[in-house]
Tab-separated table of C-alpha atoms and ligand atoms in Angstrom:
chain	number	residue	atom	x	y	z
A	980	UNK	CA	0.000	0.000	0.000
A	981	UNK	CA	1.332	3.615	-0.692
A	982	UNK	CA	2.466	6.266	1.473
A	983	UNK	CA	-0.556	8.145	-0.424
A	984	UNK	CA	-3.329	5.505	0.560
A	985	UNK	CA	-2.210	5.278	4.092
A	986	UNK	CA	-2.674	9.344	4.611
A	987	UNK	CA	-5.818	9.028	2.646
A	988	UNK	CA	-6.844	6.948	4.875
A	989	UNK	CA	-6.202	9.235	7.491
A	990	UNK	CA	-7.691	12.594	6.222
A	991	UNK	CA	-10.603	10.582	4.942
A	992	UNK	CA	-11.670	8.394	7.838
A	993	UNK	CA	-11.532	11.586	9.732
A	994	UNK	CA	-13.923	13.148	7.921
A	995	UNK	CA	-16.342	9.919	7.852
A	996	UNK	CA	-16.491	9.288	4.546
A	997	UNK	CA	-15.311	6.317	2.507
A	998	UNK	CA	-11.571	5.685	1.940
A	999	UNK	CA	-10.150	3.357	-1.121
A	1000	UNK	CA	-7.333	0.985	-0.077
A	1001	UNK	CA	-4.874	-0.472	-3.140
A	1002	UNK	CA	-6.878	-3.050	-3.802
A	1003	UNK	CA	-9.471	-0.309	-4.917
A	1004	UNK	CA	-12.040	-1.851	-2.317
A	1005	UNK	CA	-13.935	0.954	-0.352
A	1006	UNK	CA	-13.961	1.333	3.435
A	1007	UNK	CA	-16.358	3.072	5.535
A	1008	UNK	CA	-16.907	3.992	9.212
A	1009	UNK	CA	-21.345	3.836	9.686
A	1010	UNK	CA	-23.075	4.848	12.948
A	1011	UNK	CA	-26.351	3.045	13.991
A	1012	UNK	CA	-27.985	4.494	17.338
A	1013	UNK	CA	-30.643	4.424	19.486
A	1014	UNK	CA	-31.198	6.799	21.969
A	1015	UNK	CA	-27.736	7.455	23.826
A	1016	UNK	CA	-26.703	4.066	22.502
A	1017	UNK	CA	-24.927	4.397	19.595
A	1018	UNK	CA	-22.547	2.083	17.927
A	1019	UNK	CA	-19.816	2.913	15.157
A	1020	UNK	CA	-18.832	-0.006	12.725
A	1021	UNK	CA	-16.371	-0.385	9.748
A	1022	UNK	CA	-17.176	-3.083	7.000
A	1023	UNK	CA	-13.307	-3.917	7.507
A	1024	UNK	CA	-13.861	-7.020	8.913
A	1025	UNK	CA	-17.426	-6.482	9.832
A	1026	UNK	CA	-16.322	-4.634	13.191
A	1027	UNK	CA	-17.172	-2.779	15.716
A	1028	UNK	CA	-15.264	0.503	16.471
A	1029	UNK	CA	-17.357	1.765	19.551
A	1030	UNK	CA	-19.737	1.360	21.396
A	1031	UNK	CA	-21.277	4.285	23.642
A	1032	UNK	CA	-23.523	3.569	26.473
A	1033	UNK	CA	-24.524	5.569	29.713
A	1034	UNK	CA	-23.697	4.383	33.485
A	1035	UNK	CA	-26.028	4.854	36.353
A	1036	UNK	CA	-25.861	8.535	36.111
A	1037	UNK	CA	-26.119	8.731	32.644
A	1038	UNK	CA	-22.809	9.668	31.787
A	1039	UNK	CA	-21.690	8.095	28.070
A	1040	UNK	CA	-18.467	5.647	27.885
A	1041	UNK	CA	-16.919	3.661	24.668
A	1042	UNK	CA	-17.040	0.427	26.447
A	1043	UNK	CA	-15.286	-1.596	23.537
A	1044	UNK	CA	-11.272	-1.095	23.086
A	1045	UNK	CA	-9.966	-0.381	19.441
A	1046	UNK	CA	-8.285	2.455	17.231
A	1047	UNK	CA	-8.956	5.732	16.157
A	1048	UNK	CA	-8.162	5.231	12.899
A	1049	UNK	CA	-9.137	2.438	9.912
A	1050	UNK	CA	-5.238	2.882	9.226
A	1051	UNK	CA	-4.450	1.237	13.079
A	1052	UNK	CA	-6.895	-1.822	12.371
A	1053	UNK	CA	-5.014	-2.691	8.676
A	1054	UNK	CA	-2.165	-4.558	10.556
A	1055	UNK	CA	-3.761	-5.300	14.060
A	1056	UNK	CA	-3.276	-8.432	15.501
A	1057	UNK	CA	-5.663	-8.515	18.705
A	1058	UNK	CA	-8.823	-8.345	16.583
A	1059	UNK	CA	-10.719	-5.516	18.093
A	1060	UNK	CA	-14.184	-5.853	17.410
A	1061	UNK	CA	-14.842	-7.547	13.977
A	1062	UNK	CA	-16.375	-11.122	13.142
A	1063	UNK	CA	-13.519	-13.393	13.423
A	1064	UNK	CA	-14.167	-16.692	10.854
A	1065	UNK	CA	-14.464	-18.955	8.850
A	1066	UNK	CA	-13.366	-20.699	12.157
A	1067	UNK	CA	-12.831	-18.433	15.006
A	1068	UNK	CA	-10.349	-19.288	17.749
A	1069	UNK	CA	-7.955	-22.501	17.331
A	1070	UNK	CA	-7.177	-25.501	15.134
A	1071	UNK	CA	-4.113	-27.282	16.807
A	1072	UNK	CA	-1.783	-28.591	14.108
A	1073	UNK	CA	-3.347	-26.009	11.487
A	1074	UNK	CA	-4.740	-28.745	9.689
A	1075	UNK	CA	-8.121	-31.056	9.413
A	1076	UNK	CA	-8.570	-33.649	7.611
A	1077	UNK	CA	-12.401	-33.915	5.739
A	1078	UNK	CA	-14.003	-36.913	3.955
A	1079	UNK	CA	-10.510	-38.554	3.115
A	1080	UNK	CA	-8.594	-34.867	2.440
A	1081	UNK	CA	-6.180	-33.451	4.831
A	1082	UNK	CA	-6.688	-29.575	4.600
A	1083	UNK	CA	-3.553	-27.520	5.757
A	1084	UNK	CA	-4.610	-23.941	6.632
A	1085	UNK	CA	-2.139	-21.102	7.583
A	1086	UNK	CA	0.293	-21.130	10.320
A	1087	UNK	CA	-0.250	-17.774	12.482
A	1088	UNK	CA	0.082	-18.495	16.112
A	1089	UNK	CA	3.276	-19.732	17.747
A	1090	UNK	CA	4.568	-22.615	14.929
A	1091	UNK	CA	1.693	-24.839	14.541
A	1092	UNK	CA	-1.642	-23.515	15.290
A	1093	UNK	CA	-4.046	-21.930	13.306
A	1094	UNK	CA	-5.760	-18.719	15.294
A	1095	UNK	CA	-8.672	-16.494	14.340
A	1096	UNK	CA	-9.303	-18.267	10.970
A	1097	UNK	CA	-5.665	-17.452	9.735
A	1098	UNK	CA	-3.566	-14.332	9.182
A	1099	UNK	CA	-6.140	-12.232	7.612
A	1100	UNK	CA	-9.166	-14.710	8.271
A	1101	UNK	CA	-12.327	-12.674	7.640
A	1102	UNK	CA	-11.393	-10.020	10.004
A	1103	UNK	CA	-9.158	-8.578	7.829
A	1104	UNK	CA	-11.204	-8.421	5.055
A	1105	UNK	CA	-13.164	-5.599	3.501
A	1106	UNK	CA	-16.709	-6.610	3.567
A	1107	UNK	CA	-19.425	-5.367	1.622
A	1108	UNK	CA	-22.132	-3.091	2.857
A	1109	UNK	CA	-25.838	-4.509	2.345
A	1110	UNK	CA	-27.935	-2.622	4.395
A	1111	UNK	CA	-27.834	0.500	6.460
A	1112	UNK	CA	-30.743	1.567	8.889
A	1113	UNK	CA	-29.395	4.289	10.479
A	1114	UNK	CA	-31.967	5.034	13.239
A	1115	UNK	CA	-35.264	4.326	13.765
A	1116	UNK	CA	-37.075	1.474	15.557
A	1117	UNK	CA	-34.285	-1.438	14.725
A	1118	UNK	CA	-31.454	0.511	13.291
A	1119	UNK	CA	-28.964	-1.840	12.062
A	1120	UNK	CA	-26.820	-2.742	9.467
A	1121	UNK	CA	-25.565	-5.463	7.325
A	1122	UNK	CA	-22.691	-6.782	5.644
A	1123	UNK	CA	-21.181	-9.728	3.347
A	1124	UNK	CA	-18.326	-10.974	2.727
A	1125	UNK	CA	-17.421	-14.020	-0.114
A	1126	UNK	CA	-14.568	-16.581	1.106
A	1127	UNK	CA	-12.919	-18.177	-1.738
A	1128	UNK	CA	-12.296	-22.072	-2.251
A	1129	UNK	CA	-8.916	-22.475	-0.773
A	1130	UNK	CA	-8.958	-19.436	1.040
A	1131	UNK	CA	-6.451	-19.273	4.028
A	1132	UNK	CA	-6.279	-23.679	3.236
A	1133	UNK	CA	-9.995	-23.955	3.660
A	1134	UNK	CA	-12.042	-25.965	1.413
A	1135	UNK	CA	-14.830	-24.401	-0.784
A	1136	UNK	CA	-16.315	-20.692	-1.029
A	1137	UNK	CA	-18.318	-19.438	1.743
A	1138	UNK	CA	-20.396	-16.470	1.722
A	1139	UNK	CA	-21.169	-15.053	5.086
A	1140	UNK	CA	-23.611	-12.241	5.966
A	1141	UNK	CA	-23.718	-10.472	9.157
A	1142	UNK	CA	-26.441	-8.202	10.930
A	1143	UNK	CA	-25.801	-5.416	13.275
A	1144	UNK	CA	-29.199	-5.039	14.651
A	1145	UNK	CA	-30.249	-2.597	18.335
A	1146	UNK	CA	-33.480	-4.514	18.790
A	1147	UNK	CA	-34.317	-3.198	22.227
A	1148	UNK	CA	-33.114	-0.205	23.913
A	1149	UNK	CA	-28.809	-1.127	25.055
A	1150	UNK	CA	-29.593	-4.414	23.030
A	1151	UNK	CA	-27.563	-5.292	19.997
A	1152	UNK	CA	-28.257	-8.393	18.384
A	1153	UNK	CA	-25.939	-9.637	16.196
A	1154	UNK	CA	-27.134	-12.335	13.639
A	1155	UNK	CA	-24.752	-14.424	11.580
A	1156	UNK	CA	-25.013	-16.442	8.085
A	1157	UNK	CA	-23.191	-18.604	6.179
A	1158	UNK	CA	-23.755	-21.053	3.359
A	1159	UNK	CA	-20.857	-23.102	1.768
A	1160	UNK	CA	-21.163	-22.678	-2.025
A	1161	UNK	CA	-19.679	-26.140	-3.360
A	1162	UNK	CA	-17.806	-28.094	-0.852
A	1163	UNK	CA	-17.869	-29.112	3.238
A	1164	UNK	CA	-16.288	-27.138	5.114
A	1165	UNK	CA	-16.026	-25.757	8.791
A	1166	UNK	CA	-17.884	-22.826	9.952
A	1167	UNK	CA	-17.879	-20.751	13.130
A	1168	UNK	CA	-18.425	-17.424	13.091
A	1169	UNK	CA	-17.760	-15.297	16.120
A	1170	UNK	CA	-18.076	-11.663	17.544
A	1171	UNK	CA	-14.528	-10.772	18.768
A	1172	UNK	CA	-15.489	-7.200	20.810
A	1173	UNK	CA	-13.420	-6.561	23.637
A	1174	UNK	CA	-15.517	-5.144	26.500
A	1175	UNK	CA	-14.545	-2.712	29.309
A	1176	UNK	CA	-17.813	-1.835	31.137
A	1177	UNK	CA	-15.956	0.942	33.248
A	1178	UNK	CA	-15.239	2.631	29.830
A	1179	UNK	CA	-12.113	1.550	27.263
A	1180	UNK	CA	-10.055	3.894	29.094
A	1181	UNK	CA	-11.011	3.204	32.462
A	1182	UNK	CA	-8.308	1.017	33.730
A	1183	UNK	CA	-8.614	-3.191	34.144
A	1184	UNK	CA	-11.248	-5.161	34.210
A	1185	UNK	CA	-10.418	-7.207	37.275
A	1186	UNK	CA	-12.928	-6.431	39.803
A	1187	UNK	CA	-15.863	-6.996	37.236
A	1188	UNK	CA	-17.777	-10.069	38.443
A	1189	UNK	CA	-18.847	-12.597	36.491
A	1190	UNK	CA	-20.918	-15.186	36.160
A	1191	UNK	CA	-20.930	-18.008	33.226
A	1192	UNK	CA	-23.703	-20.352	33.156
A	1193	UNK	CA	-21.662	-23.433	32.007
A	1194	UNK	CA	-20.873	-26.617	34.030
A	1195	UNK	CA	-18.193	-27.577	31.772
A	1196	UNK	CA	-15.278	-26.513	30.057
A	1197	UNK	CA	-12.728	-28.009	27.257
A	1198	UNK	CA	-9.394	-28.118	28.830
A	1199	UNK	CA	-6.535	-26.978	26.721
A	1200	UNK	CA	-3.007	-28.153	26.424
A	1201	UNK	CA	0.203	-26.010	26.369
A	1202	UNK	CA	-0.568	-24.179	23.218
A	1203	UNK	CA	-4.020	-23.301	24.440
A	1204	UNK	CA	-5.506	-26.187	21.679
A	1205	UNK	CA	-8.293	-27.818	23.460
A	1206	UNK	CA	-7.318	-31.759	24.517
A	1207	UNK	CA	-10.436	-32.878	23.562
A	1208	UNK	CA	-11.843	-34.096	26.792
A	1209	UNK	CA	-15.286	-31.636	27.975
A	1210	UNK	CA	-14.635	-31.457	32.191
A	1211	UNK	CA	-16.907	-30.148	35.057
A	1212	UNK	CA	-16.079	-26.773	36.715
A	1213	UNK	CA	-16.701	-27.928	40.041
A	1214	UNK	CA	-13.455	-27.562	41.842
A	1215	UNK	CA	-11.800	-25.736	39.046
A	1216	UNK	CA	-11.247	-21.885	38.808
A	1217	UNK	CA	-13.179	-22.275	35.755
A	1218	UNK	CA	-16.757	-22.327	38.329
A	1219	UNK	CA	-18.253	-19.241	37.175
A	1220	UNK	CA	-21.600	-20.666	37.810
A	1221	UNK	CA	-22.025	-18.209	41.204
A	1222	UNK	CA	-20.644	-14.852	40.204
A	1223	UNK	CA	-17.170	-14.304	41.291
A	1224	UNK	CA	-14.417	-11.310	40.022
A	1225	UNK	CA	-11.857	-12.220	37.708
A	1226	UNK	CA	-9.094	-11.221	40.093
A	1227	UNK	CA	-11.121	-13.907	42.577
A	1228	UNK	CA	-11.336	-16.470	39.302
A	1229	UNK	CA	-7.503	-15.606	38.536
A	1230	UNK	CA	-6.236	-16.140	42.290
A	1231	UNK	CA	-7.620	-19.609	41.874
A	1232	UNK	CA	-6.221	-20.502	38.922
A	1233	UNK	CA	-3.110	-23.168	38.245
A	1234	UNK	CA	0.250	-21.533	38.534
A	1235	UNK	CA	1.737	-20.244	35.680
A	1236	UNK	CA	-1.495	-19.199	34.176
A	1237	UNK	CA	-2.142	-15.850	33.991
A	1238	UNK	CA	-5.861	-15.115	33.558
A	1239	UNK	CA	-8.678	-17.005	31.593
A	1240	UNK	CA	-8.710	-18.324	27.896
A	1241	UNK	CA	-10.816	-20.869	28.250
A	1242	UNK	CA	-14.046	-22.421	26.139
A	1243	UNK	CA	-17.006	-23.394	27.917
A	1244	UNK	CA	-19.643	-25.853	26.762
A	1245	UNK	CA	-22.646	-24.476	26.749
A	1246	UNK	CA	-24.939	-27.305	26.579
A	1247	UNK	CA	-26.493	-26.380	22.996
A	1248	UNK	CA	-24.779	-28.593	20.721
A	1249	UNK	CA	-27.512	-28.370	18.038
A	1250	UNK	CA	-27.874	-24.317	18.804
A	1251	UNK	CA	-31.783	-24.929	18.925
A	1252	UNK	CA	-32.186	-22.438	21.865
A	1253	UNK	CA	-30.913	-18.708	22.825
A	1254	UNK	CA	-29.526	-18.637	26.203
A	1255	UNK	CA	-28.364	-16.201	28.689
A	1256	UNK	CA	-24.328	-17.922	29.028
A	1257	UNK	CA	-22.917	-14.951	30.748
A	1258	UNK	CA	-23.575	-11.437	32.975
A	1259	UNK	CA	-20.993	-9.470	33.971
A	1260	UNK	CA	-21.118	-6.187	36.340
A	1261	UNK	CA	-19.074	-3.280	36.268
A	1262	UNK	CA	-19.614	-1.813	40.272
A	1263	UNK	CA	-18.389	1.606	39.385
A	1264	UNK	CA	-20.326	3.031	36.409
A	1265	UNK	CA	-23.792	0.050	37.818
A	1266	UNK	CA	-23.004	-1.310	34.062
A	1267	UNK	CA	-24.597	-5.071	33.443
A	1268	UNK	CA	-23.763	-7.015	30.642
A	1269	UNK	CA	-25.650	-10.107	29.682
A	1270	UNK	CA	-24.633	-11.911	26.642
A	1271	UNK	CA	-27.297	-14.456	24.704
A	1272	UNK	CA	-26.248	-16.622	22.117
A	1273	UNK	CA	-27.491	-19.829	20.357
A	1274	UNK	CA	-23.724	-21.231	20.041
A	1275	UNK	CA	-22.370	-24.354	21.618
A	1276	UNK	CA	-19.597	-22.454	23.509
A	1277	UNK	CA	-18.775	-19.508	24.610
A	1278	UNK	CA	-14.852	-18.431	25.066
A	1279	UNK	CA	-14.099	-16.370	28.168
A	1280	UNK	CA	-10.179	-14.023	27.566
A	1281	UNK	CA	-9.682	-12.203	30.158
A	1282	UNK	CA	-7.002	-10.248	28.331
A	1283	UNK	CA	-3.732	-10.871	29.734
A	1284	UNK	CA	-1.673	-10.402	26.661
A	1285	UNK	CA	-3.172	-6.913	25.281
A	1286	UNK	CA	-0.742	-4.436	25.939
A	1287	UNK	CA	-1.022	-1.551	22.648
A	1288	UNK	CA	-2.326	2.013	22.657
A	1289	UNK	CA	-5.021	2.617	21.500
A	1290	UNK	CA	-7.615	5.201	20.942
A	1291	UNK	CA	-7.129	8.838	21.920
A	1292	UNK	CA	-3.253	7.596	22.650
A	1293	UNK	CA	-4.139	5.712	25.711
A	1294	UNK	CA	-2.227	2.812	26.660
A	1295	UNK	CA	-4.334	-0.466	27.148
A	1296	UNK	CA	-2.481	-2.402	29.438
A	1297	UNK	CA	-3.202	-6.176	30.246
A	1298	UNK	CA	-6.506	-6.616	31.625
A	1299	UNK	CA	-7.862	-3.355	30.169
A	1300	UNK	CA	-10.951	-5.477	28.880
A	1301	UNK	CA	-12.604	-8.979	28.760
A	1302	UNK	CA	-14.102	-10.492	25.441
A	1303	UNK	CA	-17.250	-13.269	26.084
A	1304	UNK	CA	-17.302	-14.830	22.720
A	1305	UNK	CA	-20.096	-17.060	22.046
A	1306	UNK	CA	-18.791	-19.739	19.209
A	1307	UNK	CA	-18.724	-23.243	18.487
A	1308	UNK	CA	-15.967	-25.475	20.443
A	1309	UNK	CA	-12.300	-24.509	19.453
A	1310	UNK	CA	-10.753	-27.293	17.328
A	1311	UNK	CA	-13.563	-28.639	16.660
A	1312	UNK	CA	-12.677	-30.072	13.341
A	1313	UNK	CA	-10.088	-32.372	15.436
A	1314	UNK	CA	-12.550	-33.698	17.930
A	1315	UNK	CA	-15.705	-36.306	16.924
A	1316	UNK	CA	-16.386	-35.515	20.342
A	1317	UNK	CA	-17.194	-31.897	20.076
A	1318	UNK	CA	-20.488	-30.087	18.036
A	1319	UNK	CA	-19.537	-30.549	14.868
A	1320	UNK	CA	-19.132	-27.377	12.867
A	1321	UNK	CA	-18.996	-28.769	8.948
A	1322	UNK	CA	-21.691	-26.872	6.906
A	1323	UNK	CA	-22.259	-28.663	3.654
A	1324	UNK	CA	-23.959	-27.285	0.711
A	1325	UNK	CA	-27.217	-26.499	0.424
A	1326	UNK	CA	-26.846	-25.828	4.451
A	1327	UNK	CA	-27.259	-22.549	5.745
A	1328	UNK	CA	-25.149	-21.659	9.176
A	1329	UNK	CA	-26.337	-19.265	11.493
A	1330	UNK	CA	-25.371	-18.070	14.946
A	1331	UNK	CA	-27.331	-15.567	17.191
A	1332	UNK	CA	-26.148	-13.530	20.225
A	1333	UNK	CA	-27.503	-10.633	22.048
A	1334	UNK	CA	-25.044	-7.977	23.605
A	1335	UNK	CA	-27.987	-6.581	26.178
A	1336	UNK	CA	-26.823	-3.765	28.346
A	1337	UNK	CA	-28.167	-2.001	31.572
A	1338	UNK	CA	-27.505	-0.356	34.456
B	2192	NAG	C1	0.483	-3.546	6.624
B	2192	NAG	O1	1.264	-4.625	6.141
B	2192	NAG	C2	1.568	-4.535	4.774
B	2192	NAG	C3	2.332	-5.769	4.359
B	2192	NAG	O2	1.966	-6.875	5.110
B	2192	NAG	C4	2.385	-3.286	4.512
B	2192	NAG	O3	2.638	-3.170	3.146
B	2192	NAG	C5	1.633	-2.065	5.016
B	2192	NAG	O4	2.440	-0.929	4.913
B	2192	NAG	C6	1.207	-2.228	6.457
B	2192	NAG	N1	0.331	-1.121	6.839
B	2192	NAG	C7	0.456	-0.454	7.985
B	2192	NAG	C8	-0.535	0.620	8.216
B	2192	NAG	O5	1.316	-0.707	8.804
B	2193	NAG	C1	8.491	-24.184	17.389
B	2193	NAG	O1	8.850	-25.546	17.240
B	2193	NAG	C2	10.028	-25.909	17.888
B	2193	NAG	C3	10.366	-27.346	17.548
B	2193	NAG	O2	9.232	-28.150	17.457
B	2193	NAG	C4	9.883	-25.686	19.385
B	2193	NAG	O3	11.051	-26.028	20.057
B	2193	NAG	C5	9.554	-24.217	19.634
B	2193	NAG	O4	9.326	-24.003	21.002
B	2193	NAG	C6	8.326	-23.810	18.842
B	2193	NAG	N1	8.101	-22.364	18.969
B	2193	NAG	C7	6.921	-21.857	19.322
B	2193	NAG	C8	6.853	-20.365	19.394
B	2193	NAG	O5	5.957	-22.519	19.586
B	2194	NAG	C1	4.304	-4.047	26.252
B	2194	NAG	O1	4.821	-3.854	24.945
B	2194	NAG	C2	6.085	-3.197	24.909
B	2194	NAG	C3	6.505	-3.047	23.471
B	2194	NAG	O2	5.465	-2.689	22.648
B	2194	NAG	C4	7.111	-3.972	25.696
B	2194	NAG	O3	8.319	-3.258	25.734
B	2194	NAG	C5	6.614	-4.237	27.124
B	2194	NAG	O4	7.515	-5.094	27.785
B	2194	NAG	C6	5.242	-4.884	27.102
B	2194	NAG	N1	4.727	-5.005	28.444
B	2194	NAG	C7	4.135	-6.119	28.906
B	2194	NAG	C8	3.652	-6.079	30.309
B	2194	NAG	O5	3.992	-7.124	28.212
């Protein structure tokens, strides 16, 4: 990309308007709102870029961490807001093997795994924009993007649509489509927003308490790849069934570990109900998250690893947010064992989740 695309980005993103990258694909910043809830989205990578929301006293925070500028979310590698596919989280050995064919998909965490779908995945994509209701009684907005056969060592072309949607006052719903074109493949979409209910420049998130409704999780092994067994809490620092804090979850965890990345089963293999898997309070500002989803899982990072700055200069350190990321089981596509997550043609794959917000 030029020097002269980059600072068009710039002076153009500024202004709100649509910016051109080298590829000659357009990129724009939309707004969809709702009272004093209003949320700011870029079809690069189907993502969310804010999200403002009042406390108990009605003062407005960004509770979602990210960049000022399209130009800091080219390169990113934490994945601040978008949909992360076409499978989000981990595939140990970066490869599957499907009706008698080994796949082998890109190499882009430590030397061996596959993370976030691969380097670019579909969160570093420029979608298209289908839809835009700015305001009104569901504003929302949609977008598409088409995978191609072979993309990033996956089989067959996908096309996945995605729909922004505030259905309820502090309620975004955000609905999620796929259909595989001419081949089985895997599919699991995923919302990847990273949530500070204090504000995204309000410090950690460690006294926020939490509580998952999951009585099992899929232990991991040193690379953070799932083993394949599907264990109870009980005992475990993983019990989030009575709310707890994270620094209370975190004091309890194994040594060595520094704070949670772990997938929970959900107990909705065949995603035939919505269900409330997690509420989290923010004591300061009175915020209450509860997150609904239809997935089978629901992947709890409590963001130990963060560490960039971010927008308006300041410096996110570890911990500055949490992201609750309702998805099918990571590594799947290794495990009979686990939901399966192979869409085959003719199938359409769709995943549900409600961000609802109160105080
Ligand atoms: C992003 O990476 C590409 C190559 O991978 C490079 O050409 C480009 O300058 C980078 N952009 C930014 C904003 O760092
Ligand atoms: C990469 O693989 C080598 C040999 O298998 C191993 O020693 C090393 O720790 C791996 N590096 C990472 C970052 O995983
Ligand atoms: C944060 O990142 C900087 C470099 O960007 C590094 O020097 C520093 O050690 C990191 N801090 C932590 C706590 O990882």
């Amino acid at each position: 990309m030029s020097k002269f695309y980059l600072q068009l980005f710039c002076v153009i993103f500024v202004a709100g308007a649509f910016l051109v990258n080298g590829d000659g694909e357009e990129i724009g910043v939309y707004e969809i709102k709702k009272g004093d809830f209003s949320i700011k989205l870029s079809n690069f990578g189907a993502r969310v870029m804010s999200m403002f929301l009042p406390d108990k006293n009605g003062n407005l925070a960004d509770v979602v961490l990210g960049y000022d500028t399209i130009n800091e979310y080219l390169n990113e590698t934490k994945r601040f807001g978008p949909i992360v596919g076409r499978v989000a989280n981990r595939i140990g050995g970066a490869q599957f093997t499907l009706n008698g064919i080994t796949y082998k998909l890109d190499v882009n965490e430590g030397n061996s795994t596959t993370i976030h779908g691969g380097s670019k995945g579909f969160s570093q994509r420029v979608w298209s924009v289908k839809k835009v209701v700015k305001d009104g009684p569901i504003p929302s907005i949609t977008f598409t993007y088409r995978s191609a056969d072979g993309e990033e060592g996956f089989p067959g072309a996908v096309i996945a649509t995605v729909t922004y949607a505030i259905t309820a006052p502090y309620k975004l719903t955000i609905t999620m489509k796929a259909k595989s074109l001419n081949k089985a493949t895997p599919i699991s979409l995923a919302h990847h927003s990273y949530i500070n209910l204090g504000g995204h420049n309000s410090g950690d998130i460690l006294s926020d308490e939490v509580q998952i409704f999951a009585s099992k999780y899929t232990p991991v092994d040193s690379k953070k790849v799932p083993t394949g067994e599907i264990v109870t809490v009980k005992g475990t620092a993983y019990d989030f069934r009575k709310p707890q804090t994270v620094k209370s979850g975190i004091s309890k965890l194994p040594k060595g570990l520094k704070g949670f990345d772990m997938n929970y089963d959900m107990n909705n293999a065949n995603q035939k109900y919505m269900k409330k898997v997690a509420v989290v309070r923010n004591e300061k500002s009175g915020r209450v998250l509860k997150v609904w989803s239809n997935a089978p899982g629901m992947q709890f990072y409590t963001g130990d690893s963060i560490n960039v700055t971010g927008k308006g200069g300041y410096q996110y350190k570890n911990f500055a947010a949490m992201a609750l990321e309702p998805l099918g089981f990571p590594d799947s596509v290794n495990h009979p064992n686990f939901p399966s997550q192979i869409v085959y043609p003719g199938k359409l794959y769709k995943h549900v989740m409600h961000f609802e917000f109160s105080t």
